[in-house]
Backbone as numpy.savetxt, mean C-alpha at the origin, in Angstrom:
# Nx Ny Nz CAx CAy CAz Cx Cy Cz
22.15 -3.22 13.85 21.72 -4.21 12.79 21.46 -5.63 13.41
20.48 -6.11 12.74 20.25 -7.76 13.29 20.90 -8.67 12.79
21.10 -9.84 13.32 21.55 -11.17 12.48 20.50 -11.54 11.64
20.95 -12.44 10.81 19.99 -13.18 10.03 18.95 -14.16 10.83
19.33 -14.48 11.88 18.49 -15.56 12.74 17.22 -14.59 13.42
17.60 -13.34 13.71 16.84 -12.43 14.21 15.83 -11.85 13.40
16.45 -11.60 12.20 15.33 -11.14 10.90 14.35 -12.15 10.71
14.65 -13.45 10.57 13.97 -14.54 10.35 12.72 -14.76 11.70
13.30 -14.69 12.63 12.39 -14.83 13.87 11.37 -13.54 13.57
11.76 -12.28 13.32 10.88 -11.33 13.19 9.59 -11.32 11.99
10.23 -12.05 11.11 9.29 -12.24 9.84 8.33 -13.19 10.38
8.67 -14.49 11.12 7.97 -15.45 11.40 6.57 -14.86 12.40
7.47 -13.97 13.43 6.37 -13.47 14.38 5.29 -12.35 13.39
5.74 -11.70 12.34 4.73 -10.91 11.60 3.67 -12.04 11.05
4.13 -13.25 10.33 3.25 -14.19 9.75 2.42 -14.79 10.80
2.80 -14.84 11.86 1.88 -15.41 13.15 0.88 -14.50 13.15
1.07 -13.25 13.71 0.01 -12.35 13.65 -1.11 -12.36 12.60
-0.53 -12.40 11.50 -1.22 -12.42 10.34 -2.36 -13.48 10.46
-1.72 -14.86 10.69 -2.59 -15.94 10.95 -3.54 -16.03 11.99
-3.00 -15.63 13.15 -3.84 -15.60 14.42 -4.92 -14.55 14.62
-4.46 -13.33 13.82 -5.16 -11.92 14.11 -4.93 -11.36 15.44
-3.83 -11.85 16.11 -3.34 -11.21 17.32 -2.03 -10.71 17.05
-1.98 -9.16 17.17 -0.84 -8.52 17.20 0.23 -8.60 18.10
1.35 -8.95 17.44 2.74 -9.10 18.22 3.20 -7.69 18.92
4.23 -7.94 19.80 4.76 -6.57 20.45 5.52 -6.06 19.38
5.73 -4.82 19.18 6.55 -3.80 18.13 7.80 -4.70 18.15
8.23 -4.76 16.83 9.57 -5.36 16.46 10.70 -4.51 17.03
10.47 -3.12 17.01 11.30 -2.13 17.54 11.49 -2.28 19.03
10.70 -2.79 19.71 10.94 -3.16 21.10 11.44 -4.29 21.30
11.08 -5.47 20.70 11.87 -6.74 20.61 13.33 -6.56 20.29
13.50 -5.76 19.24 14.85 -5.70 18.54 15.13 -4.33 18.45
15.50 -3.59 19.69 15.90 -2.26 19.72 16.89 -1.85 18.59
17.96 -2.63 18.58 18.88 -2.40 17.51 18.59 -2.37 16.05
17.35 -2.50 15.83 16.91 -2.73 14.26 16.60 -1.48 13.59
17.51 -1.61 12.36 17.48 -0.51 11.63 16.62 -0.63 10.26
16.32 0.64 9.51 15.66 0.44 8.22 15.88 -0.74 7.22
17.25 -0.89 7.31 17.64 -1.93 6.11 17.26 -3.39 6.77
17.24 -3.54 7.96 16.84 -4.69 8.62 15.27 -5.01 8.48
14.77 -3.90 8.61 13.06 -3.87 8.36 12.66 -4.06 6.93
13.31 -3.81 5.81 13.07 -4.09 4.85 13.47 -5.53 4.38
14.36 -6.07 5.18 15.15 -7.49 4.81 13.88 -8.53 5.51
13.30 -7.83 6.55 12.23 -8.61 7.38 10.99 -8.88 6.49
10.83 -7.73 5.83 9.51 -7.75 4.97 10.01 -8.59 3.56
11.17 -8.71 3.17 11.39 -9.77 2.14 11.31 -11.08 2.63
11.74 -11.16 3.67 11.45 -12.81 4.37 9.93 -13.00 4.49
9.26 -12.18 4.99 7.72 -12.57 5.02 7.28 -12.75 3.78
7.49 -11.78 2.52 7.04 -12.03 1.33 7.55 -13.45 0.81
8.76 -13.75 0.91 9.26 -15.10 0.42 8.48 -16.32 0.91
8.20 -16.10 2.15 7.32 -17.10 2.83 5.90 -17.35 2.32
5.36 -16.04 2.32 4.06 -16.12 1.72 3.91 -16.56 0.15
4.92 -16.33 -0.67 5.14 -16.75 -1.90 5.25 -18.33 -1.93
5.99 -18.77 -1.31 6.32 -20.20 -0.98 4.94 -20.76 -0.68
4.26 -20.29 0.17 2.74 -20.99 0.48 1.60 -20.92 -0.56
2.24 -20.26 -1.70 1.30 -20.23 -3.00 0.76 -18.76 -3.47
1.03 -17.68 -2.67 0.82 -16.43 -3.02 1.66 -16.16 -4.27
0.90 -15.06 -4.96 2.03 -14.62 -6.23 2.13 -12.84 -5.95
3.06 -12.25 -6.22 3.51 -10.98 -6.36 2.67 -10.31 -7.46
1.61 -9.45 -7.15 0.92 -8.72 -7.86 1.37 -7.41 -8.11
2.11 -6.75 -7.19 2.71 -5.36 -7.52 3.20 -4.92 -6.01
3.14 -3.57 -5.89 3.71 -2.89 -5.07 2.91 -1.75 -4.35
3.06 -1.53 -3.34 2.34 -0.22 -2.55 3.39 0.80 -2.03
3.03 2.08 -1.81 3.78 3.11 -1.66 2.97 3.74 -0.39
3.77 4.12 0.86 3.16 4.68 2.01 3.86 5.89 2.08
3.52 6.59 3.17 4.14 7.83 3.59 4.47 8.95 2.59
3.33 9.18 1.75 3.60 9.81 0.59 3.22 11.55 0.83
2.65 11.65 1.92 2.36 12.98 2.27 3.46 13.45 3.37
3.68 14.81 3.32 4.73 15.47 4.17 4.35 15.32 5.62
2.94 15.24 6.07 2.63 15.42 7.19 2.83 13.96 7.98
2.67 12.80 7.19 2.89 11.23 7.52 4.47 11.13 7.69
5.24 11.85 7.11 6.57 11.53 7.00 7.02 12.22 8.24
6.60 13.23 8.49 7.05 14.05 9.70 6.61 13.25 11.08
5.26 12.73 10.87 4.66 11.92 11.98 5.80 10.75 12.26
6.26 10.23 11.33 7.14 8.75 11.37 8.49 9.41 11.27
8.83 10.53 11.40 10.40 10.98 11.36 11.03 10.39 10.17
10.53 10.38 9.02 11.06 9.74 7.93 11.15 11.17 6.76
11.93 11.03 5.80 12.19 12.18 4.83 12.02 11.49 3.63
11.28 10.41 3.39 11.04 9.68 2.10 9.79 8.93 2.51
9.09 8.35 1.33 8.11 7.15 1.54 8.50 5.93 1.83
7.80 4.85 1.96 8.21 3.31 2.14 7.43 2.73 1.23
7.46 1.50 1.15 6.90 0.60 0.20 6.71 -0.79 0.76
5.75 -1.43 0.29 5.49 -3.00 0.50 4.74 -3.70 -0.81
4.59 -4.97 -0.71 4.44 -5.70 -1.58 2.59 -5.97 -1.72
2.06 -6.03 -2.94 0.79 -6.46 -3.12 0.62 -7.97 -3.60
0.05 -8.80 -2.84 0.09 -10.21 -3.29 -1.47 -10.57 -3.76
-1.35 -11.54 -4.57 -2.65 -11.66 -5.41 -3.95 -12.23 -4.56
-3.51 -12.87 -3.23 -4.87 -13.21 -2.48 -5.21 -12.12 -1.53
-4.84 -10.90 -2.02 -5.43 -9.60 -1.17 -5.91 -8.62 -2.01
-6.43 -9.19 -3.39 -7.15 -8.46 -4.16 -8.74 -8.40 -4.34
-9.09 -7.20 -4.39 -10.82 -7.45 -4.35 -11.38 -6.53 -5.30
-12.46 -6.99 -5.98 -13.10 -5.93 -6.70 -14.29 -5.19 -6.75
-14.67 -4.13 -7.23 -15.77 -3.36 -6.95 -16.80 -4.27 -6.63
-17.70 -3.96 -5.68 -18.99 -4.70 -5.27 -18.43 -6.09 -4.24
-17.32 -6.08 -3.83 -17.02 -7.22 -3.15 -17.64 -7.23 -1.77
-17.98 -8.35 -1.04 -18.32 -8.42 0.28 -16.94 -8.96 1.09
-16.27 -8.20 1.88 -14.89 -8.38 2.39 -15.22 -8.85 4.07
-14.77 -10.07 4.13 -14.77 -10.11 5.77 -13.76 -9.51 6.52
-14.29 -8.47 7.40 -13.51 -7.89 8.29 -12.71 -8.45 9.11
-13.26 -9.57 9.56 -12.47 -10.52 10.38 -11.02 -11.14 9.55
-10.85 -10.84 8.56 -9.36 -11.31 7.91 -8.36 -10.41 8.39
-8.88 -9.37 8.98 -7.88 -8.03 9.37 -7.87 -7.86 11.01
-6.97 -7.30 11.57 -7.02 -7.20 12.89 -7.54 -5.74 13.00
-7.10 -4.73 12.78 -7.92 -3.28 12.93 -7.91 -2.71 11.30
-8.74 -2.88 10.60 -8.52 -2.33 9.25 -9.12 -1.08 9.14
-8.38 -0.46 8.26 -8.68 1.13 7.76 -8.69 1.17 6.66
-9.37 2.22 5.87 -9.50 2.45 4.19 -8.76 3.76 4.06
-8.00 3.64 2.72 -7.44 5.00 2.00 -7.92 4.84 0.84
-8.21 6.36 0.14 -8.26 6.56 -0.99 -7.06 6.55 -2.13
-6.99 5.85 -2.94 -5.73 5.81 -4.01 -6.07 5.96 -5.48
-5.00 5.81 -5.98 -5.07 5.21 -7.50 -4.01 4.20 -7.63
-4.40 3.33 -8.51 -3.52 2.34 -8.99 -2.97 2.31 -10.21
-1.57 2.08 -10.50 -1.36 2.36 -11.67 -0.87 0.66 -12.18
-1.39 0.23 -13.57 -0.92 -0.82 -13.96 0.03 -0.70 -15.12
1.18 -1.45 -14.91 2.35 -0.97 -15.74 2.11 -1.89 -17.27
2.20 -1.07 -18.28 2.22 -1.95 -19.46 3.51 -2.33 -20.14
4.71 -1.96 -19.33 5.91 -2.41 -19.62 6.85 -2.62 -18.53
8.06 -3.48 -18.56 8.88 -3.22 -17.40 9.38 -1.78 -17.28
9.84 -1.26 -16.08 10.46 -0.28 -15.69 11.56 -0.17 -14.48
12.75 0.28 -14.85 13.59 -0.04 -13.95 14.43 1.14 -13.70
15.12 1.61 -12.68 15.94 2.76 -12.18 17.18 2.16 -12.51
18.38 3.15 -12.05 17.99 4.40 -11.52 17.74 5.52 -12.61
17.27 6.78 -12.06 17.20 7.83 -12.83 15.95 8.01 -13.51
14.81 7.01 -12.87 13.44 7.21 -13.31 12.55 8.27 -12.90
12.06 9.05 -13.64 11.29 10.26 -13.50 9.81 10.09 -13.88
9.08 10.92 -13.30 7.24 11.13 -13.64 7.07 10.73 -14.90
7.72 11.33 -15.89 7.45 11.12 -17.39 7.61 9.59 -17.66
8.93 9.14 -17.07 8.92 7.49 -17.60 7.81 6.79 -17.00
7.46 6.99 -15.82 6.24 6.36 -15.13 5.06 6.25 -15.95
4.57 7.60 -16.41 3.68 7.84 -17.27 3.70 7.16 -18.64
4.76 7.10 -19.06 4.82 6.37 -20.58 4.95 4.88 -20.40
5.38 4.44 -19.15 5.36 3.02 -19.05 3.95 2.33 -18.47
3.24 3.33 -18.19 1.82 2.69 -17.48 0.93 2.57 -18.67
0.07 1.21 -18.42 -0.86 0.98 -19.58 -2.23 1.81 -18.96
-2.53 1.62 -17.83 -3.79 2.40 -17.57 -3.77 2.62 -16.01
-4.60 3.61 -15.56 -4.85 3.88 -14.13 -6.38 3.86 -13.69
-6.49 3.26 -12.47 -7.76 2.92 -12.15 -7.96 3.13 -10.60
-9.30 3.66 -10.30 -9.36 4.11 -8.69 -9.20 2.94 -8.06
-8.71 2.99 -6.69 -8.33 1.91 -5.88 -8.58 2.49 -4.56
-9.02 1.47 -3.51 -9.12 1.66 -2.06 -8.00 0.71 -1.52
-7.19 1.16 -0.60 -6.32 0.29 0.10 -6.82 0.22 1.62
-6.81 -1.05 1.95 -7.26 -1.35 3.21 -5.86 -1.95 4.02
-5.53 -0.76 4.99 -4.23 -1.05 5.84 -4.62 -1.74 7.07
-3.42 -2.18 7.73 -3.70 -3.19 8.73 -2.44 -3.32 9.56
-2.48 -3.28 10.75 -1.18 -3.52 11.65 -1.05 -4.89 12.28
-0.03 -5.63 12.09 0.24 -6.91 12.80 0.86 -6.63 13.98
1.24 -5.56 14.44 2.18 -5.29 15.53 1.29 -4.22 16.44
1.63 -4.18 17.67 0.95 -3.34 18.63 1.16 -1.91 18.38
0.62 -0.73 18.59 0.96 0.35 18.77 1.47 1.08 20.07
2.09 2.24 20.06 2.59 3.09 18.55 3.68 2.46 18.25
3.93 2.60 16.74 4.63 1.98 16.06 5.95 2.90 15.81
7.18 2.47 15.40 8.25 2.99 14.74 8.18 2.69 13.24
8.93 3.64 12.58 8.80 3.40 11.23 9.44 1.89 10.86
10.50 1.71 11.55 10.87 0.00 11.24 9.80 -0.98 11.36
8.84 -0.66 12.28 7.90 -1.48 12.68 6.85 -1.57 11.40
6.59 -0.43 10.95 5.67 -0.43 9.61 6.22 -0.82 8.47
7.61 -0.64 8.21 8.14 -1.34 6.96 8.28 -2.84 7.14
8.64 -3.29 8.41 8.69 -4.73 8.36 7.40 -5.56 8.25
6.43 -4.65 8.56 4.81 -5.17 8.46 4.61 -4.87 7.24
5.12 -5.13 6.22 4.77 -4.87 4.67 4.09 -3.48 4.49
4.60 -2.46 5.11 4.11 -1.19 4.83 2.60 -0.86 5.25
2.14 -1.95 6.36 0.96 -1.95 6.83 -0.31 -2.06 5.73
0.21 -2.93 4.70 -0.66 -3.32 3.72 -1.63 -4.39 4.06
-3.03 -4.20 3.90 -3.91 -5.36 4.22 -4.60 -6.07 2.85
-4.99 -4.97 2.09 -5.55 -5.45 0.62 -5.84 -4.29 0.08
-6.31 -4.52 -1.29 -6.69 -3.56 -2.26 -7.90 -3.82 -2.90
-8.73 -2.77 -3.11 -9.91 -2.75 -4.00 -9.79 -1.90 -5.08
-10.18 -2.59 -6.33 -10.03 -1.60 -7.68 -11.65 -1.56 -8.26
-11.84 -0.59 -8.94 -13.04 -0.53 -9.37 -12.97 0.82 -10.23
-14.54 1.36 -10.52 -14.58 2.74 -11.26 -13.91 2.43 -12.74
-13.68 3.63 -13.26 -13.40 3.71 -14.55 -11.88 3.55 -15.00
-11.50 2.51 -15.85 -10.13 2.32 -16.26 -9.78 3.55 -17.38
-8.70 4.17 -17.02 -8.48 5.23 -18.23 -7.00 5.22 -18.34
-6.46 5.66 -19.53 -5.15 5.65 -19.84 -4.47 6.97 -19.18
-3.27 6.87 -18.81 -2.60 7.79 -18.09 -2.62 9.47 -18.60
-2.55 9.44 -19.86 -2.56 10.77 -20.42 -4.12 11.38 -21.13
-4.98 10.45 -20.67 -6.39 10.94 -21.13 -7.05 11.91 -20.13
-6.51 11.73 -19.02 -7.06 12.72 -17.77 -5.77 13.35 -17.37
-5.93 14.54 -16.39 -4.81 15.26 -15.74 -4.90 14.50 -14.48
-3.82 13.40 -14.23 -4.07 12.46 -12.88 -3.63 13.40 -11.67
-3.12 14.49 -12.01 -2.81 15.28 -10.80 -4.14 15.73 -10.06
-5.14 15.92 -10.76 -6.44 16.59 -10.17 -7.59 15.65 -10.21
-7.48 14.63 -9.68 -8.64 13.45 -9.56 -8.92 13.60 -8.27
-10.46 14.21 -7.95 -10.93 14.29 -6.63 -11.65 13.04 -6.37
-11.95 12.93 -5.00 -12.78 11.71 -4.71 -13.38 12.00 -3.28
-14.28 11.48 -3.00 -15.04 11.44 -1.64 -15.20 9.97 -1.13
-14.89 9.70 0.31 -15.08 8.33 0.73 -16.33 8.66 1.66
-17.32 7.72 1.51 -18.49 7.49 2.29 -18.54 6.23 3.22
-18.83 6.31 4.43 -19.08 5.30 5.02 -20.55 5.18 5.83
-21.34 4.11 5.25 -22.72 4.08 5.83 -23.43 5.33 5.48
-23.13 5.91 4.15 -23.92 6.95 3.65 -23.37 8.35 4.15
-22.56 8.40 4.90 -21.92 9.64 5.47 -20.50 9.90 5.10
-20.28 11.03 4.19 -18.84 11.33 3.84 -17.95 11.63 4.77
-16.93 10.69 4.89 -15.98 10.98 6.15 -14.71 11.64 5.64
-14.25 11.45 4.33 -13.22 12.02 4.09 -13.34 12.56 2.21
-12.46 13.44 1.90 -12.39 14.02 0.61 -11.01 14.53 0.46
-10.64 14.23 -0.85 -9.13 14.77 -1.21 -8.91 14.89 -2.84
-7.53 15.25 -2.97 -7.35 15.28 -4.61 -6.04 14.74 -4.66
-5.79 14.05 -5.79 -4.55 13.17 -6.13 -3.34 13.89 -6.15
-3.31 15.54 -6.48 -2.24 16.22 -6.39 -1.60 16.17 -4.83
-2.20 15.86 -3.93 -1.69 15.63 -2.53 -0.74 14.59 -2.31
-0.62 13.70 -3.19 0.33 12.71 -3.28 1.87 13.12 -4.04
2.63 13.79 -3.30 3.72 14.17 -3.79 3.84 15.32 -4.84
2.65 16.12 -4.92 2.43 16.86 -6.05 2.08 16.17 -7.54
2.26 14.85 -7.45 2.02 14.17 -8.76 1.72 12.78 -8.26
0.68 11.91 -8.49 0.57 10.64 -8.33 1.48 9.72 -8.81
2.37 9.86 -9.82 3.24 9.19 -10.40 4.65 9.32 -9.76
4.66 10.51 -9.15 6.09 10.73 -8.38 6.64 9.83 -7.27
5.49 9.05 -6.70 5.98 8.20 -5.52 6.46 6.86 -6.33
5.92 6.61 -7.55 6.15 5.49 -8.17 7.52 5.63 -8.94
8.04 6.79 -9.28 9.16 7.02 -9.90 10.09 6.70 -8.72
10.00 7.30 -7.29 10.70 7.12 -6.32 10.98 5.48 -5.96
9.87 4.83 -5.98 9.93 3.38 -6.05 10.85 2.66 -6.77
10.67 3.13 -8.20 11.46 2.42 -9.16 12.94 2.65 -8.85
13.35 3.64 -8.37 14.71 4.05 -8.17 15.22 3.51 -6.89
14.13 3.32 -5.89 14.62 2.69 -4.54 14.63 0.97 -4.91
13.87 0.48 -5.79 14.04 -0.88 -6.13 15.24 -1.27 -6.88
15.73 -0.27 -7.75 16.96 -0.38 -8.45 18.09 -0.54 -7.70
18.22 0.04 -6.36 19.22 -0.48 -5.30 19.45 -1.78 -4.98
18.47 -2.47 -5.01 18.37 -3.82 -4.37 17.94 -4.78 -5.78
18.56 -4.31 -6.88 18.44 -5.00 -8.21 17.19 -5.36 -8.76
16.00 -4.58 -8.45 14.88 -5.03 -8.87 14.14 -3.75 -9.67
13.01 -4.05 -10.08 12.00 -2.99 -10.66 10.81 -3.26 -10.71
9.95 -2.72 -11.67 8.41 -2.98 -11.76 8.36 -3.65 -13.22
7.57 -4.92 -13.24 7.27 -5.65 -14.14 6.05 -5.25 -15.03
5.86 -5.45 -16.22 4.54 -5.44 -17.09 3.50 -6.34 -16.59
2.48 -5.56 -16.29 1.23 -6.17 -15.53 1.06 -6.08 -14.18
2.18 -5.46 -13.39 2.06 -5.19 -12.12 1.16 -4.05 -11.61
0.50 -4.04 -10.61 -0.23 -2.86 -10.09 0.56 -2.18 -9.00
0.56 -1.03 -8.98 1.24 -0.11 -8.15 0.36 0.77 -7.42
0.08 0.93 -6.10 -0.61 1.80 -5.41 0.47 3.03 -5.13
-0.41 4.08 -5.66 0.60 5.30 -5.45 0.56 6.00 -4.28
-0.28 5.77 -3.52 -0.14 6.77 -2.04 -1.49 7.21 -1.59
-1.90 7.30 -0.61 -3.36 7.81 -0.31 -3.37 9.42 -0.26
-4.47 9.99 -0.77 -4.77 11.23 -0.71 -6.07 11.46 0.08
-6.23 10.83 1.31 -7.05 11.15 2.34 -6.51 10.41 3.59
-6.91 10.79 4.76 -6.57 10.29 5.96 -7.34 8.69 6.08
-6.82 7.92 6.82 -7.45 6.47 7.15 -8.67 6.65 7.72
-9.67 5.77 7.12 -10.94 5.60 7.83 -11.07 4.37 8.36
-11.49 4.21 9.58 -11.84 2.85 10.47 -12.80 2.12 9.70
-12.74 0.99 9.84 -14.00 0.18 9.31 -14.11 -1.06 10.26
-15.35 -1.48 10.19 -15.80 -2.73 11.03 -16.89 -3.50 10.41
-17.04 -4.79 10.79 -18.09 -5.42 10.23 -19.56 -4.75 10.06
-20.22 -4.77 8.96 -21.37 -4.13 8.65 -21.39 -2.90 8.06
-20.22 -2.28 7.94 -20.05 -1.09 7.28 -20.10 -1.15 5.59
-20.82 -0.15 5.10 -20.72 0.09 3.43 -20.01 1.15 3.10
-19.19 1.07 2.00 -18.28 1.79 1.92 -18.61 2.43 0.45
-18.77 3.61 0.15 -18.82 4.26 -1.34 -17.73 5.21 -1.55
-16.94 4.78 -2.22 -15.68 6.02 -2.76 -16.18 6.33 -4.24
-16.35 7.86 -4.23 -16.95 8.49 -5.64 -15.75 9.37 -6.01
-15.32 8.73 -7.19 -14.19 9.61 -8.10 -14.89 10.47 -9.08
-15.91 10.97 -9.16 -16.46 11.76 -10.26 -16.52 11.21 -11.45
-15.83 11.82 -12.58 -15.80 11.37 -13.84 -14.99 9.97 -14.08
-14.37 9.82 -13.13 -13.54 8.51 -12.98 -14.19 7.29 -12.36
-15.41 7.41 -11.91 -16.22 6.15 -11.45 -16.23 6.26 -10.06
-17.01 5.08 -9.51 -16.91 4.95 -7.96 -16.54 3.42 -7.63
-16.23 3.35 -6.35 -16.14 1.68 -5.88 -16.94 1.68 -4.62
-17.80 0.40 -4.79 -18.48 0.13 -3.56 -18.31 -0.92 -3.16
-17.89 -1.31 -1.51 -17.64 -2.56 -1.00 -18.72 -2.37 0.14
-18.64 -3.67 0.88 -18.96 -3.90 2.14 -18.33 -4.73 3.06
-18.35 -4.69 4.31 -17.66 -5.50 5.22 -18.53 -6.29 6.02
-18.21 -7.88 6.10 -18.97 -8.52 6.68 -18.61 -9.29 8.02
């Protein structure tokens, strides 16, 4: 375990990397005794500072929802991070790629809460009932530390969250079978990835139920109006200045963005 001073130092280094766009040495190397509890506390401190500077908590993201990614990270469950309002983009946005260090894109679904939801004991049907609507989304992931990374590095680094793009068709959670939403992700006119939402733990609301129960352990939950990214159902695709992205969700619409 780390001391409070070490946790504050680690959070400050993530903030510095975010501001300078220069990755820092992996926290797991700087603090080899760091544990997962430390990593989440570092994330808390990072978020507290960003909010103190004027950002607003807009929601949460869930990562490591696929078994393959959990095995690669030597984890047995997902991880989570925060979504801040200064990292929200809409369909059609021109996004400066230079605001990130090494951005990559993932295809996801975003759940917007219609009511507060708290655990423990939350299940998929509770998430579906509490969700006002679902919307296609892209997550931009980014690393503020050097690689390769331990899971503690990823968690401390806000679960690699960079930004979110929402667009396409807004739909109520029971209007479609949210397990079988397919999507293709194209970069500069070439399809790079495709997937189906059932790849997210069997049901895209499963990770959100996990998150609510996890937050209950620290006295928190989801609030009405918050956005929750449920996890990716494609592998990450690298992006660079000049790239034009099109994510086609079929009957659920599409998202188009460009990077400058």
